[in-house]
Short mmCIF file of C-alpha atoms in Angstrom, two decimals:
data_model
loop_
_atom_site.label_atom_id
_atom_site.label_comp_id
_atom_site.label_asym_id
_atom_site.label_seq_id
_atom_site.Cartn_x
_atom_site.Cartn_y
_atom_site.Cartn_z
CA MET B 1 14.12 -17.87 13.23
CA LYS B 2 11.50 -16.56 14.99
CA ASP B 3 8.48 -18.72 12.99
CA LEU B 4 9.07 -21.64 10.63
CA LEU B 5 5.57 -21.01 9.07
CA VAL B 6 6.40 -17.10 8.42
CA ARG B 7 9.95 -18.15 7.15
CA PHE B 8 8.12 -20.71 4.48
CA LEU B 9 5.12 -18.07 3.52
CA ILE B 10 8.55 -15.90 2.83
CA THR B 11 9.82 -19.04 0.96
CA MET B 12 7.15 -18.95 -0.79
CA ASP B 13 6.20 -15.92 -2.05
CA LYS B 14 9.61 -15.05 -3.72
CA ASP B 15 9.74 -19.48 -5.50
CA ALA B 16 6.84 -19.73 -7.85
CA LYS B 17 7.66 -23.69 -8.44
CA LEU B 18 6.61 -23.92 -4.00
CA LYS B 19 3.56 -21.73 -4.11
CA GLN B 20 2.49 -23.84 -7.42
CA GLN B 21 3.68 -26.94 -4.92
CA TYR B 22 1.45 -25.62 -2.14
CA LEU B 23 -1.62 -25.33 -4.18
CA LYS B 24 -1.54 -28.70 -5.32
CA ASP B 25 -0.63 -29.70 -1.68
CA PRO B 26 -0.70 -27.57 0.88
CA GLU B 27 -0.35 -30.29 3.78
CA GLY B 28 2.43 -32.19 2.12
CA THR B 29 4.48 -28.65 0.77
CA ALA B 30 4.19 -27.94 4.55
CA LYS B 31 4.96 -30.84 6.10
CA ALA B 32 7.99 -31.09 3.83
CA PHE B 33 9.09 -27.78 4.77
CA GLY B 34 9.27 -28.97 8.43
CA LEU B 35 6.15 -26.84 9.78
CA SER B 36 4.68 -28.32 13.09
CA ASP B 37 1.83 -30.45 12.96
CA GLU B 38 -0.27 -28.09 14.47
CA ASP B 39 0.67 -25.31 11.16
CA VAL B 40 0.34 -28.23 8.64
CA GLN B 41 -3.17 -28.12 9.53
CA LEU B 42 -3.51 -24.92 9.55
CA CYS B 43 -2.15 -25.38 5.81
CA ALA B 44 -4.66 -28.10 5.09
CA LYS B 45 -7.50 -26.34 6.04
CA ASN B 46 -6.50 -23.18 4.37
CA ASP B 47 -7.21 -21.19 7.57
CA VAL B 48 -5.43 -18.14 5.75
CA ASN B 49 -7.11 -15.66 8.19
CA ALA B 50 -5.37 -17.77 11.38
CA ILE B 51 -2.57 -17.47 9.41
CA LYS B 52 -2.59 -14.08 7.73
CA GLY B 53 -2.95 -12.71 11.88
CA ARG B 54 0.95 -14.98 12.67
CA CYS B 55 2.20 -13.49 9.72
CA GLU B 56 0.95 -10.22 10.83
CA ALA B 57 0.86 -9.43 7.15
CA GLU B 58 -0.93 -6.66 6.70
CA GLY B 59 0.80 -2.88 7.95
CA ALA B 60 -2.57 -1.15 8.87
CA ASP B 61 -0.84 0.62 11.15
CA ASN B 62 2.10 1.88 9.53
CA LEU B 63 -0.32 3.94 7.21
CA GLU B 64 -0.96 7.44 7.40
CA ILE B 65 -4.07 9.74 7.44
CA SER B 66 -2.18 12.93 6.14
CA HIS B 67 -4.30 15.93 7.05
CA SER B 68 -1.54 17.89 6.55
CA LYS B 69 -1.51 21.47 4.25
CA MET F 1 27.96 16.69 -1.12
CA LYS F 2 29.93 14.76 1.76
CA THR F 3 32.29 12.85 1.75
CA GLU F 4 32.17 8.99 0.77
CA SER F 5 32.96 8.79 4.32
CA THR F 6 30.20 9.88 6.18
CA GLY F 7 26.88 8.89 6.78
CA SER F 8 24.19 8.17 3.51
CA LEU F 9 20.55 7.31 3.39
CA VAL F 10 19.14 4.79 0.46
CA VAL F 11 15.61 4.81 1.32
CA VAL F 12 13.42 1.57 0.00
CA GLY F 13 9.79 -0.31 -0.18
CA THR F 14 9.68 -4.61 0.71
CA GLY F 15 6.24 -4.30 -1.54
CA ILE F 16 3.12 -5.23 0.08
CA THR F 17 3.72 -8.96 0.24
CA VAL F 18 5.58 -10.79 2.49
CA SER F 19 8.68 -10.61 0.76
CA GLY F 20 8.15 -11.32 -3.13
CA GLN F 21 7.55 -7.57 -3.40
CA MET F 22 11.34 -6.48 -3.36
CA THR F 23 13.15 -5.17 -6.28
CA LEU F 24 16.41 -6.45 -6.82
CA ILE F 25 18.87 -3.37 -6.11
CA THR F 26 16.27 -3.03 -2.75
CA GLU F 27 17.70 -6.61 -1.63
CA SER F 28 21.02 -6.04 -2.92
CA LEU F 29 21.30 -2.44 -0.79
CA LEU F 30 19.93 -4.19 2.44
CA LYS F 31 22.65 -6.78 1.84
CA THR F 32 25.24 -4.24 2.06
CA ALA F 33 23.98 -1.34 4.16
CA ASP F 34 25.75 -0.77 7.37
CA ILE F 35 21.97 -0.58 9.07
CA VAL F 36 18.50 -0.80 8.45
CA LEU F 37 16.20 1.27 10.14
CA SER F 38 12.23 -0.69 8.98
CA VAL F 39 8.69 0.25 9.37
CA VAL F 40 7.88 -3.01 8.04
CA THR F 41 5.09 -5.83 8.91
CA GLU F 42 6.13 -8.37 11.07
CA SER F 43 6.77 -10.55 9.14
CA ALA F 44 8.48 -8.70 5.72
CA LEU F 45 10.74 -7.99 9.67
CA ILE F 46 11.27 -10.72 9.33
CA ASN F 47 11.94 -11.92 5.91
CA LEU F 48 14.93 -8.27 6.26
CA GLN F 49 16.69 -9.83 9.48
CA MET F 50 16.85 -12.50 7.07
CA ILE F 51 18.91 -9.95 4.57
CA ASN F 52 20.60 -8.52 7.55
CA SER F 53 21.46 -9.41 10.82
CA ASN F 54 21.29 -5.90 11.62
CA VAL F 55 18.24 -4.86 11.48
CA VAL F 56 16.28 -2.19 13.72
CA CYS F 57 12.56 -1.84 13.95
CA LEU F 58 11.03 1.26 14.51
CA ARG F 59 7.38 0.40 14.49
CA ASN F 60 7.47 0.77 18.55
CA LEU F 61 7.93 4.32 18.13
CA TYR F 62 3.80 3.57 17.51
CA GLU F 63 1.41 4.11 20.01
CA GLN F 64 -2.30 4.27 20.75
CA GLY F 65 -3.53 8.17 21.07
CA LYS F 66 -0.07 9.22 20.51
CA SER F 67 -0.25 11.76 17.93
CA ARG F 68 1.70 10.66 14.35
CA ALA F 69 3.55 13.60 13.56
CA LEU F 70 5.17 13.02 16.87
CA THR F 71 6.04 9.57 15.77
CA TYR F 72 7.25 10.45 12.53
CA GLN F 73 9.85 13.15 14.04
CA LYS F 74 10.65 10.34 15.86
CA MET F 75 10.88 8.12 13.24
CA THR F 76 13.07 10.61 10.58
CA GLN F 77 15.15 11.76 13.69
CA ARG F 78 16.59 8.41 14.45
CA ILE F 79 17.06 8.02 10.50
CA VAL F 80 18.54 11.05 10.19
CA ASP F 81 21.00 10.80 13.50
CA GLU F 82 21.88 7.34 12.26
CA VAL F 83 23.65 8.79 8.78
CA LYS F 84 25.38 11.60 10.40
CA SER F 85 27.35 8.70 12.65
CA GLY F 86 28.27 8.11 9.88
CA LYS F 87 26.29 5.06 9.02
CA LYS F 88 25.60 3.35 4.99
CA VAL F 89 21.70 3.62 6.22
CA VAL F 90 18.91 2.05 4.43
CA ALA F 91 15.20 2.50 5.40
CA ALA F 92 12.63 0.39 4.45
CA PHE F 93 8.73 0.90 4.42
CA TYR F 94 6.05 -1.26 4.09
CA GLY F 95 4.32 -1.38 0.47
CA HIS F 96 6.06 2.38 -2.18
CA PRO F 97 8.56 3.98 0.93
CA GLY F 98 6.81 7.25 -0.57
CA VAL F 99 3.10 6.75 -0.63
CA PHE F 100 1.28 7.38 2.82
CA VAL F 101 4.94 7.72 4.27
CA ASN F 102 6.09 11.18 5.93
CA PRO F 103 9.40 10.14 7.30
CA SER F 104 10.68 9.43 4.17
CA HIS F 105 10.25 12.42 2.73
CA VAL F 106 11.44 14.55 5.61
CA ALA F 107 14.74 12.40 6.27
CA ILE F 108 16.08 13.14 2.23
CA LYS F 109 14.72 16.45 2.91
CA GLN F 110 16.88 17.05 5.49
CA LEU F 111 20.09 15.38 4.67
CA LYS F 112 20.15 16.31 1.26
CA SER F 113 19.95 19.50 2.55
CA GLU F 114 22.91 19.29 5.04
CA GLY F 115 24.97 17.82 1.92
CA TYR F 116 24.14 14.45 2.39
CA SER F 117 23.56 11.52 0.11
CA ALA F 118 20.35 11.16 0.63
CA GLU F 119 17.49 9.21 -2.78
CA MET F 120 14.15 7.28 -2.04
CA LEU F 121 14.01 3.83 -4.85
CA PRO F 122 10.67 2.84 -5.83
CA GLY F 123 8.26 -0.05 -4.31
CA ILE F 124 5.34 -1.80 -5.52
CA SER F 125 2.75 -0.23 -3.98
CA ALA F 126 -0.91 -1.46 -3.06
CA GLU F 127 -1.49 0.81 -5.74
CA ASP F 128 0.51 -1.09 -8.13
CA CYS F 129 -1.18 -4.37 -6.41
CA LEU F 130 -4.40 -2.85 -7.63
CA VAL F 131 -4.18 -1.68 -11.13
CA ALA F 132 -3.03 -5.73 -11.20
CA ASP F 133 -6.19 -7.59 -9.34
CA LEU F 134 -8.77 -5.61 -10.61
CA GLY F 135 -7.20 -4.46 -14.51
CA LEU F 136 -7.88 -1.31 -14.53
CA ASP F 137 -5.77 0.97 -16.26
CA PRO F 138 -5.96 4.05 -14.73
CA SER F 139 -4.43 5.23 -18.28
CA HIS F 140 -7.45 4.61 -20.12
CA TYR F 141 -9.90 6.93 -18.75
CA GLY F 142 -7.88 8.81 -16.16
CA CYS F 143 -7.53 8.53 -12.60
CA GLN F 144 -8.39 10.83 -9.63
CA SER F 145 -6.59 9.15 -6.09
CA TYR F 146 -7.27 10.39 -1.82
CA GLU F 147 -7.45 9.18 1.42
CA ALA F 148 -11.11 9.21 2.95
CA THR F 149 -10.63 12.05 5.01
CA GLN F 150 -9.12 14.29 3.05
CA PHE F 151 -11.42 13.42 0.39
CA LEU F 152 -14.68 14.36 2.52
CA LEU F 153 -12.82 17.31 4.64
CA ARG F 154 -12.20 19.20 1.90
CA GLN F 155 -14.04 21.00 -1.60
CA TYR F 156 -12.22 18.70 -3.86
CA THR F 157 -13.91 18.57 -7.44
CA LEU F 158 -14.18 15.11 -8.49
CA ASP F 159 -14.47 14.46 -12.40
CA PRO F 160 -17.00 11.25 -12.77
CA HIS F 161 -15.26 10.44 -16.20
CA MET F 162 -11.80 8.75 -14.62
CA MET F 163 -11.80 5.89 -12.33
CA GLN F 164 -12.12 7.06 -9.07
CA ILE F 165 -9.98 5.24 -6.03
CA ILE F 166 -10.55 6.61 -2.14
CA TRP F 167 -7.99 4.84 -0.26
CA GLN F 168 -8.09 3.64 3.35
CA ILE F 169 -12.20 3.93 3.61
CA GLY F 170 -12.28 1.57 6.99
CA SER F 171 -10.52 4.89 8.82
CA ILE F 172 -12.73 7.94 8.69
CA ALA F 173 -12.09 10.99 10.48
CA ASP F 174 -10.30 8.39 12.38
CA PHE F 175 -7.74 9.93 14.69
CA THR F 176 -7.24 7.78 17.45
CA HIS F 177 -5.91 5.26 14.62
CA ASN F 178 -7.95 1.72 15.73
CA LYS F 179 -7.40 -1.17 14.22
CA HIS F 180 -10.92 -2.85 15.77
CA ARG F 181 -13.39 -0.21 14.62
CA THR F 182 -16.35 -2.08 14.80
CA SER F 183 -18.70 1.15 13.18
CA HIS F 184 -18.22 3.30 10.62
CA PRO F 185 -20.74 5.89 10.27
CA GLY F 186 -18.13 7.44 7.36
CA LEU F 187 -19.46 5.44 4.85
CA THR F 188 -22.83 6.62 4.62
CA LEU F 189 -21.56 10.20 4.75
CA LEU F 190 -18.66 8.70 1.82
CA ARG F 191 -22.41 7.32 0.17
CA ASP F 192 -23.94 10.60 -0.26
CA GLU F 193 -21.11 12.67 -1.41
CA LEU F 194 -20.43 10.06 -3.72
CA LEU F 195 -24.77 10.01 -5.14
CA LYS F 196 -24.16 13.87 -6.25
CA TYR F 197 -22.12 12.44 -8.90
CA PHE F 198 -22.64 8.71 -9.63
CA SER F 199 -26.34 6.58 -9.80
CA PRO F 200 -27.15 4.05 -6.93
CA SER F 201 -26.77 1.72 -8.70
CA HIS F 202 -23.00 2.60 -10.20
CA LYS F 203 -21.35 -0.33 -9.35
CA ILE F 204 -17.79 -0.27 -7.33
CA ILE F 205 -15.46 -2.07 -5.76
CA ILE F 206 -14.03 -2.87 -2.52
CA TYR F 207 -11.08 -4.35 -3.00
CA GLU F 208 -7.62 -5.16 0.07
CA ALA F 209 -4.36 -6.37 -2.12
CA SER F 210 -3.13 -9.90 -0.93
CA THR F 211 -0.26 -9.83 1.30
CA ILE F 212 -0.02 -13.25 1.87
CA PRO F 213 1.29 -16.17 -1.14
CA ILE F 214 -1.22 -17.83 -0.33
CA ALA F 215 -4.70 -15.67 0.06
CA ALA F 216 -5.85 -13.95 -2.83
CA PRO F 217 -6.33 -9.95 -2.42
CA ARG F 218 -10.23 -8.78 -0.96
CA ILE F 219 -12.41 -8.24 -4.17
CA GLU F 220 -16.39 -7.46 -4.10
CA TYR F 221 -18.08 -5.97 -6.91
CA LEU F 222 -21.35 -3.90 -5.34
CA GLU F 223 -23.34 -0.96 -6.22
CA LEU F 224 -22.42 2.60 -4.93
CA ARG F 225 -25.97 2.18 -2.56
CA ASP F 226 -24.88 -0.76 -0.59
CA LEU F 227 -20.99 0.96 0.45
CA ALA F 228 -22.69 1.68 3.73
CA ALA F 229 -22.93 -1.97 4.60
CA VAL F 230 -19.86 -2.45 3.86
CA ILE F 231 -17.08 -3.37 7.21
CA PRO F 232 -14.56 -2.28 6.07
CA LYS F 233 -10.74 -2.72 7.67
CA PRO F 234 -7.40 0.24 7.97
CA ILE F 235 -6.30 -0.76 5.18
CA THR F 236 -9.40 -1.09 2.38
CA THR F 237 -9.63 0.65 -0.54
CA MET F 238 -12.71 1.78 -2.53
CA VAL F 239 -12.53 2.09 -6.63
CA ILE F 240 -14.96 3.63 -8.36
CA PRO F 241 -14.73 2.65 -12.08
CA SER F 242 -15.51 5.44 -14.72
CA LYS F 243 -19.09 6.66 -16.50
CA GLY F 244 -16.60 6.69 -19.60
CA LEU F 245 -15.01 8.40 -21.49
CA PRO F 246 -16.06 12.55 -22.28
CA GLU F 247 -17.03 14.50 -24.88
CA PHE F 248 -14.20 15.22 -26.84
CA ASP F 249 -13.18 19.43 -27.05
CA MET F 250 -13.92 20.20 -30.67
CA LYS F 251 -11.96 23.66 -30.24
CA THR F 252 -8.78 21.72 -29.52
CA MET F 253 -9.52 19.24 -32.21
CA THR F 254 -9.48 21.82 -34.27
CA LYS F 255 -6.60 23.68 -33.48
CA LEU F 256 -4.82 20.38 -33.77
CA LYS F 257 -6.76 19.76 -37.21
CA LEU F 258 -8.26 16.79 -36.16
CA THR F 259 -11.54 15.64 -36.25
CA PRO F 260 -13.42 13.23 -34.53
CA ALA F 261 -13.42 10.38 -36.70
CA ILE F 262 -9.48 11.42 -38.10
CA PHE F 263 -8.19 10.97 -34.14
CA GLU F 264 -10.18 7.62 -33.91
CA GLN F 265 -8.45 6.23 -37.00
CA GLN F 266 -5.56 7.32 -35.64
CA LEU F 267 -5.34 5.67 -33.03
CA PHE F 268 -7.00 2.41 -33.52
CA GLY F 269 -6.47 1.89 -37.52
#
């Protein structure tokens, strides 16, 4: 696995219970998943932009601007 | 139709979020594919790699400043070649594989014409997320949906009684596909065009679907007059709620032996 933070989000996106735990206790849930101290702090601070950046979660460059006839 | 020993294609969507919007049948197909060709985000790619060990990312075919048509041709060719080599191919695209995607449709059409098994399965699109997040039912007032550049450059007829969805307002007339634009003059043109149909104080919604489970979607309510001040991303969508239902068509109503009162009685009891 390249990035445990991404794996954490992938797991959470399919697990409603884990997501609820995270929303109640981001720091504790991130730590329990085994994230690095640095990544635990991103979660604790709810630094959504940094986390999104790590995930490269927005598929903007995949979108098509179709001008075809 | 070619025999079972020949290659086949199923095109699937991975949804808008990192993993949770993938359908069960899509996950099942991914597990058993000989090869997965993907055009998805980095996080969705990691999810695919957790499902199938033979995932090939085709995103490196995108190049800044290069024609998208050429990129799509190369993607299509790779998909077609893998099928013709006898593999059970799954091609995975971000969101819904048939929405704002070109190679998915073209590859299926080409392979079918040559007798191969090729099909598309639906995925969760940004529009699906939009309906859920904004609580706006497109069937209520009807809905018109356009890509922003096409909307401005073509002589469309907008019906303000319908909900309007305008996609990619951050990429108006941007043929370089620059993700880091700081200037968006197209928004002023878009506002001026829409002012032909709506009042300056008409409420609009700026929307971006959530892509990770811990982030809320972007939902901003503002007045149409303020559209030019919006700072959009390439994925930003604009929604214009309906002005309300149009008047009844009394001729058709009479032909169906209905009156507005009877019609509403039938609908609402």
